[in-house]
Short mmCIF file of C-alpha atoms in Angstrom, two decimals:
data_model
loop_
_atom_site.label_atom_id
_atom_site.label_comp_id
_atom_site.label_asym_id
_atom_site.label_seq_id
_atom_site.Cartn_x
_atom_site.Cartn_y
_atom_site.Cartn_z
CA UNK A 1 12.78 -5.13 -12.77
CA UNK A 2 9.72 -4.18 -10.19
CA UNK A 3 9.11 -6.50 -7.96
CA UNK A 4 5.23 -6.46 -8.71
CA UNK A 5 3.72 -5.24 -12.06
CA UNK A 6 0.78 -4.72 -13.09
CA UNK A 7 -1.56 -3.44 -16.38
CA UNK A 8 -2.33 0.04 -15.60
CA UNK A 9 -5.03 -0.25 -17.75
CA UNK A 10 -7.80 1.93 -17.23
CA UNK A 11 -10.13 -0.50 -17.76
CA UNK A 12 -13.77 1.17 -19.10
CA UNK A 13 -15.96 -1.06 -19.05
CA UNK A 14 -20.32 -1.30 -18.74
CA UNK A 15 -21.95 -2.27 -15.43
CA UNK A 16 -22.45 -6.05 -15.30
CA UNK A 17 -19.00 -6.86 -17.41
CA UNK A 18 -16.85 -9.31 -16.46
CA UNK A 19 -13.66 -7.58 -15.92
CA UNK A 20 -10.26 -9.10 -15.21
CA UNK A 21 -6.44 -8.35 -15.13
CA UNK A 22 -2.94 -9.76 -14.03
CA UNK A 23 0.00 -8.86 -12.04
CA UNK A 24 3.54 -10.31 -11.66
CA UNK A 25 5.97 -10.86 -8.98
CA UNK A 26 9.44 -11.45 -9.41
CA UNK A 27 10.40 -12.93 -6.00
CA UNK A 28 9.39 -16.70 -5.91
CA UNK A 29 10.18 -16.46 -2.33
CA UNK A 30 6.94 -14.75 -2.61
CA UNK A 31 4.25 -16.36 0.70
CA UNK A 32 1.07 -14.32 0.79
CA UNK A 33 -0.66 -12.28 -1.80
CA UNK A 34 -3.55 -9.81 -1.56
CA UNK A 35 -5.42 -7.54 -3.78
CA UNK A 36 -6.22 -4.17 -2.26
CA UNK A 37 -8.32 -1.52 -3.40
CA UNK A 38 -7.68 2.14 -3.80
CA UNK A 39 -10.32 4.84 -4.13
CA UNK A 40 -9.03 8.43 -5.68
CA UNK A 41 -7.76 9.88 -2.26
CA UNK A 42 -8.41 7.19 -0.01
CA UNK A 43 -6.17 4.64 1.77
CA UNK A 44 -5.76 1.12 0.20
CA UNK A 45 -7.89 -1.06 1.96
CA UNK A 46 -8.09 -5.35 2.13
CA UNK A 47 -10.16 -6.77 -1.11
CA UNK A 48 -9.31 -10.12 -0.46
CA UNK A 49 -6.12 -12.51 0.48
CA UNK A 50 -5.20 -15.11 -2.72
CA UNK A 51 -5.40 -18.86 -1.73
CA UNK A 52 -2.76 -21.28 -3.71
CA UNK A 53 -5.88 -22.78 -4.76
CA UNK A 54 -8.19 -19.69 -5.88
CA UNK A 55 -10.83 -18.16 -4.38
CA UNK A 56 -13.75 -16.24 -4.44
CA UNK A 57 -15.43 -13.55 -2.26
CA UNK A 58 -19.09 -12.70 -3.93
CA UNK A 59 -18.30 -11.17 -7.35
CA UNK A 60 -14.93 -11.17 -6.85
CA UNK A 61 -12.75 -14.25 -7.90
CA UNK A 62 -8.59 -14.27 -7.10
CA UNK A 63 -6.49 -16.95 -9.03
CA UNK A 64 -2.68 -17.54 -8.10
CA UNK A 65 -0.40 -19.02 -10.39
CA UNK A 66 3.09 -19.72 -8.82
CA UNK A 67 5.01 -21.29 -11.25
CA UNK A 68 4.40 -18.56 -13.95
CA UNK A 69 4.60 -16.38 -10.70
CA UNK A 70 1.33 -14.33 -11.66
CA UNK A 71 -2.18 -13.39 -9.63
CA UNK A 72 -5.55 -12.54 -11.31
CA UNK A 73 -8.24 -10.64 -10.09
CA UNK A 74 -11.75 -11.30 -12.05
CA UNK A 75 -15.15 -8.75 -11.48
CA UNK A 76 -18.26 -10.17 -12.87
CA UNK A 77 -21.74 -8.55 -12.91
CA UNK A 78 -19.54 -4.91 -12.07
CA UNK A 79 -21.09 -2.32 -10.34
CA UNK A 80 -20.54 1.81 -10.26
CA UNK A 81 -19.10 0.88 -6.91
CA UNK A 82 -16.55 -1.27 -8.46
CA UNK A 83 -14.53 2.01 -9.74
CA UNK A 84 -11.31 2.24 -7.80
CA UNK A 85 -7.93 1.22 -8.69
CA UNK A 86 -6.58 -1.82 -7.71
CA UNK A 87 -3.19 -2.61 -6.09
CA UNK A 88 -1.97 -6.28 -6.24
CA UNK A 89 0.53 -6.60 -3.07
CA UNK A 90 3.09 -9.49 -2.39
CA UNK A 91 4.65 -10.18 0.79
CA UNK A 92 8.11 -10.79 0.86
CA UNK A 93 10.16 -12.89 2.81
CA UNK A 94 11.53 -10.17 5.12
CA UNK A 95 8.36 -9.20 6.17
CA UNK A 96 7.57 -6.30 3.74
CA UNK A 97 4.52 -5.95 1.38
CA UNK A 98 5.21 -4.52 -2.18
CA UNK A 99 2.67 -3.19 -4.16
CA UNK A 100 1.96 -3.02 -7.55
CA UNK A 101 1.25 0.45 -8.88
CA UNK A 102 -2.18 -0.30 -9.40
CA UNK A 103 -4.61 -1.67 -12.32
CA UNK A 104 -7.37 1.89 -12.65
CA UNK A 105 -11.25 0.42 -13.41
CA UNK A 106 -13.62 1.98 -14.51
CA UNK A 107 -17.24 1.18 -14.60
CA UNK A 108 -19.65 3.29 -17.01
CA UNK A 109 -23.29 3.19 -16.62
CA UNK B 1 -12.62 0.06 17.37
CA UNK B 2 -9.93 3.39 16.15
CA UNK B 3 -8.24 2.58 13.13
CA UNK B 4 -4.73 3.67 12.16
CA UNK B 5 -4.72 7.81 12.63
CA UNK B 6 -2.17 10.32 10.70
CA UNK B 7 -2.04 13.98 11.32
CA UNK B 8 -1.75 16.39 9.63
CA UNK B 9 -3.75 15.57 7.06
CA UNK B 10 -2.60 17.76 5.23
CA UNK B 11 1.00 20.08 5.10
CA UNK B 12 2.01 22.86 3.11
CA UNK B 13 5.31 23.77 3.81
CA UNK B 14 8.62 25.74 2.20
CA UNK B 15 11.53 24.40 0.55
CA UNK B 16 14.19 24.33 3.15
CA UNK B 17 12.00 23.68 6.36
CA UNK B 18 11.70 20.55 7.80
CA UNK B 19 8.20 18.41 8.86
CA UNK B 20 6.94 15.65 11.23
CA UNK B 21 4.80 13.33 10.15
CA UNK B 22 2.59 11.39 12.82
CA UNK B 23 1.03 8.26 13.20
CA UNK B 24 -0.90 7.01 15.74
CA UNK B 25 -1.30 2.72 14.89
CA UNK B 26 -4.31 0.18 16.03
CA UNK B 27 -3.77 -0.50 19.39
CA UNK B 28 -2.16 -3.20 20.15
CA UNK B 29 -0.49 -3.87 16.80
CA UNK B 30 3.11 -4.47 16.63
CA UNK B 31 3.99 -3.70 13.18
CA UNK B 32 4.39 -0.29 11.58
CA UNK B 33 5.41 1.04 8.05
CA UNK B 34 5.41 4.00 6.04
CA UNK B 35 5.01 4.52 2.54
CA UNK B 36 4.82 7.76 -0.10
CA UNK B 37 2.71 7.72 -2.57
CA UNK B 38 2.89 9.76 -5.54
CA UNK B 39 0.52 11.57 -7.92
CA UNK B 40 -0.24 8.35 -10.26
CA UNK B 41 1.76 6.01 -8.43
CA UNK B 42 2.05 2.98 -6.17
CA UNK B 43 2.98 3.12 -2.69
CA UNK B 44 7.23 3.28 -2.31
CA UNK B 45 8.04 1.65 0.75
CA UNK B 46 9.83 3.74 3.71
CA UNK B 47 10.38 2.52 6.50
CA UNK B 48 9.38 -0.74 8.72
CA UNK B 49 8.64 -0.84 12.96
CA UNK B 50 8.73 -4.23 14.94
CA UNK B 51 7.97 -2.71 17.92
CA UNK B 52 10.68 0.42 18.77
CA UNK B 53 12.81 -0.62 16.55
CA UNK B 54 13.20 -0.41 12.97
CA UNK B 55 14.87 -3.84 11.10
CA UNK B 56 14.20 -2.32 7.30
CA UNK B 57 15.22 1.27 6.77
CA UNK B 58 15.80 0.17 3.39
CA UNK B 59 13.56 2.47 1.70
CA UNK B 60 14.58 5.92 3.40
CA UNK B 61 15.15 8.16 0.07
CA UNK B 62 17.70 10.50 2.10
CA UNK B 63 19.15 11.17 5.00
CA UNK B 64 17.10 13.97 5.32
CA UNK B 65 14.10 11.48 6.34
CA UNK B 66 14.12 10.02 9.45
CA UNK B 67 11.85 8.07 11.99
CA UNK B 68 11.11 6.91 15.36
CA UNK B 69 8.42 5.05 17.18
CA UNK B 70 8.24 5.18 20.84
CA UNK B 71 6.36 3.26 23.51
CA UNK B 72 5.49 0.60 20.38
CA UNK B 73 2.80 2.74 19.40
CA UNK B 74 3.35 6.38 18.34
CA UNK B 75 5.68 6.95 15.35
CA UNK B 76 7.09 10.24 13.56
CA UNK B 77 8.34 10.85 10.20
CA UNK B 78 10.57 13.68 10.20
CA UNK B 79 11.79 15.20 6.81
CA UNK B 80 14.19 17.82 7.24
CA UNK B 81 14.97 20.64 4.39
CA UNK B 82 12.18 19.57 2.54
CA UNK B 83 12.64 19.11 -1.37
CA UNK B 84 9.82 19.71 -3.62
CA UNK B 85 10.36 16.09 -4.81
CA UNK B 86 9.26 15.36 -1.69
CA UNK B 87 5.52 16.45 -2.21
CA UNK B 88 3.42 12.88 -1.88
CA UNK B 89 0.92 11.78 0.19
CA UNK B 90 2.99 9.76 3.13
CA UNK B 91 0.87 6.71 4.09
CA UNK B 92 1.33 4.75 7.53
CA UNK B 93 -0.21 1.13 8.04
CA UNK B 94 -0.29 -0.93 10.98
CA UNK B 95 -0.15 -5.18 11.22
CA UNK B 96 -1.04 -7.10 14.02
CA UNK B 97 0.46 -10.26 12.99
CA UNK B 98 3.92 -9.67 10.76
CA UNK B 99 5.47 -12.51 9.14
CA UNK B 100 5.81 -14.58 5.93
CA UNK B 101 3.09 -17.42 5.78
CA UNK B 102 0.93 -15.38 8.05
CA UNK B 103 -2.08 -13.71 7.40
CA UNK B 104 -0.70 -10.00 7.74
CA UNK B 105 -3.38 -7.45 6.71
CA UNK B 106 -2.10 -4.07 6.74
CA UNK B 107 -4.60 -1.08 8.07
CA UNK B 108 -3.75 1.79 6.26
CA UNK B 109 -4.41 5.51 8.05
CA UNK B 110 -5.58 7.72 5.66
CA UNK B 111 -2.43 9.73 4.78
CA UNK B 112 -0.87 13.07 5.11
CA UNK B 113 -0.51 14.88 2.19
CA UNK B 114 2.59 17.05 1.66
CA UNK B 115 3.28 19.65 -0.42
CA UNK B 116 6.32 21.48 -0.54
CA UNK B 117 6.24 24.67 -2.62
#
């Protein structure tokens, strides 16, 4: 089993959706959890961290749920810019992040 | 401020010969990984630095791939007798605060892609 999955979707949806998928970890060691986000050719950069508690960053709103051991990402009001694909990454007790293989979005004008 | 570097950024090489890979972290951060990425895939974990030394070779695919960092900056991947399965695009990142609990963004450099015909 992978230690993070994810829906590879692609998700197609029209500017302003709401948008949102899962992933899963399989460690419940598990401490810290991210989202990145990955342009086609580009580096994974920082999206936002995942607070036990949930959080939001503008449009963007990250929900953690350890004891089914998943993490949600949710886009509303989705922009053009919002196209990328999205890597959910867990960091593991020995000091390694994992990555998921990445949720693909697509927004459509 | 310079963020994480790679060169080349690109590689075209022959079966057989071998490559270095560089990566040139944020200054000043102590952590240092690779990863490959495939066409359509996630990022496959190489190889982790704590400073000069490297506590999680774990994800090495060979012995044919190899690293070092010296100085704790500077680090090289070196694949010898290059496969065609090796063609990816290797990724380095760099972490100024490693550790479980912490927060532990990695910087990503922007990749050297490597094709081996």
């Amino acid at each position: 089993r992978k230690e993070v999955e994810q829906d590879p979707g692609p998700f197609n949806v029209p500017e302003g959706a709401t948008v949102a998928f899962n992933c899963t970890y399989s460690n419940s060691a598990s401490q810290s959890f991210f989202w990145y986000r990955q342009d086609c050719r580009k580096e994974p950069k920082l999206l936002m961290s995942v607070y036990s508690s949930g959080n939001e960053d503008g449009r963007f709103t990250a929900q953690l749920n350890r004891a089914s051991q998943y993490i949600s990402l949710l886009i509303r009001d989705s922009k053009l810019s919002d196209s990328a694909t999205y890597l959910c990454v867990v960091n593991l007790p020995d000091y390694k992040l994992s990555f998921g293989a990445g949720t693909t979005v697509t927004v459509r004008a | 401020g310079a963020g994480v570097s790679q060169s080349p950024s690109n590689k075209v090489t022959e079966k057989g010969k071998d490559v270095e890979l560089r990566c040139d972290p944020i200054s000043g951060h102590t952590a240092l990984y690779w990863y490959r990425q495939s066409l359509g895939q996630g990022l496959e974990f190489l190889i982790y630095f704590q400073g000069n030394s490297a506590p999680d070779k774990s994800g090495l695919p060979s012995d044919r791939f190899s690293a070092e960092r010296t100085g704790g900056s500077v680090s090289t991947l070196t694949i010898q007798r290059t496969q065609q399965e090796d063609s990816a695009v290797y990724l380095c990142a760099s972490t100024l605060h490693p550790g479980t609990g912490n927060y532990n963004e990695q910087f990503f450099g922007p990749g050297t892609r490597l094709t081996v015909l």
